[in-house]
Amino acid sequence: MKFDSKTSKTLPNSDALIVPIVEGQKTLKGWAKELDQLFSGQISQVIKSEVNTGKKGQSTTLYGGKGTSIKTCVLLGLGDKKTITPDDIRNAAGTLARSIKVTKVGSLGWLLDEATTTISSKSELGQLLSEGMGMGAYTFDRYLSKATKPTLKTVTLWTSNTADQKALSEGCRVGTIVADSVNTARDLTNTPANDLMPRHFVDHVKKLGAKSKLIKIEIIDEAKAKKMGMHAFLGVGLGSVEKSYMAVIRYNGGKKGEKPVALVGKGITFDTGGVSIKPSKGMGEMKGDMGGAAAVFGAMEGLIKLKPKKNIIAVMPFAENMCSGTAQRPGDVVTAMNGTTIEITNTDAEGRLVLADALCYTAKQNPSHILDAATLTGAVVIALGDKASGIMGNDDKLIAKLKALEPKTGERLWQLPLYDDYLDYMKSDVADILNASEGRMGGTITAAKFLEQFVSDIPWVHFDIAATGRMGSTSGYTLKGMSGSGVRTFIAHVLSEAN
Ligand code: BES
Ligand code: MN
Ligand code: ZN
């Protein structure tokens, strides 16, 4: 799907034209008025008749533009003009993209001259529309023997103003890249674990590395990880016949010697729980347990195209958590790269083990700060549901900065506390720390508290995306299934750091 903005002096003629309307709108101007005449006054009839009052999520499709190639027109409700949020625009675009999937529309145009929204920046509007449509149009059909090919080829944001067109085009460019990045993360997480093992993900990383001269890839294999003392990481993959790998991407878009921003993502390609095996119901969803790494990878793919003047280091520990005769056991003690000894009480708390060494390694690279994303705890699913990710960290300023991105990205973040005495739950009799507490109290926080032991004193924020990584239902640009949670925040954060 090609997304761009164009100018036109006269009423544009895409197959389908979208007329955004706001709540209570009773009149039409400019192109919308012309279109109304071509559609025999149906548009004004609809908005006057209370069939479509411009409320969020409302849309009316009309057919038959006389004597033109315009076959269809959609009146798309954006909601109350005074309270429309960026995410409302994104969702309206997403809903529309989903409804187009089942049609044969080949070209679609948005009539933007008459659109009255609270989004005053045209580049932001272009980004929101392309992001929303790009995410809404996503399908995961590679395993269907009879997949339907999408017919929609071009989407045009029409305007009569040249300056607006330039800004809208720039927004489209960014929004398309962001949506593609989210969809890359969705593809990776939706792919079943028999087709996406650690070595497959490593292949993706290598391919990405070949795409830009600004990138250097480093793959730490098991032998090298052993030399570096990454035994917390290595223990997790012991039960699998598949080898573990720690993949590192270095993007050098910034000044030489400038500290990089670090992105770290949990990459468990399948999580059976290990010897502390999970119940079989719903276990298949654990093919998405590399959602953190997918978010990091998706964000990097996008950032490489957006070329921010910033150095970035991305670290993804990949392992498969299986149960077998070679698997690690509860009661085992492992030593992480920074010398911390860990008593394994539960082999299902494996994410924090691979992240422990990934964070130690990352901290040693001297980054300005570290963001990590992980499908880490069932507890965050209970606490926040799939409506917000849990965030925790050692730097309140950084947390506030990330939180401030929320209205723009539409990715909700909710901070949980990291009081020191949560560590009391993690005391071991035989090692420095337990990997999982005895009880279930504060499960999301104790997991983050564990991670904190491995970041030295580097500013760090952890995103628990266990719930938001997989959405339970479809609405707007959100599709049921793996979501690509974290991608938009990571991209927006790095871009904001580069400016
Ligand atoms: N991958 C799971 C967490 C998870 C749960 C992700 C639900 C997505 C949906 C993680 O490895 C895990 O098993 N965590 C355990 C930790 C516990 C044993 C301390 C959990 O939360 O139950
Ligand atoms: Mn687990
Ligand atoms: Zn897991």
CSV table of C-alpha atoms in Angstrom, one decimal, residues 25 50 79 127 166 189 195 276 281 377 428 491:
chain,number,residue,atom,x,y,z
A,25,GLN,CA,-21.6,18.9,11.8
A,50,GLU,CA,-29.0,11.8,12.6
A,79,GLY,CA,-16.0,12.6,17.4
A,127,GLN,CA,1.5,10.5,10.3
A,166,LYS,CA,4.4,19.0,1.8
A,189,THR,CA,5.5,-12.6,17.4
A,195,ASP,CA,9.4,-21.3,12.4
A,276,SER,CA,8.4,-25.7,36.3
A,281,LYS,CA,-4.1,-24.3,28.3
A,377,THR,CA,5.0,-11.4,34.2
A,428,SER,CA,17.8,-16.6,49.1
A,491,ILE,CA,10.8,5.0,18.0
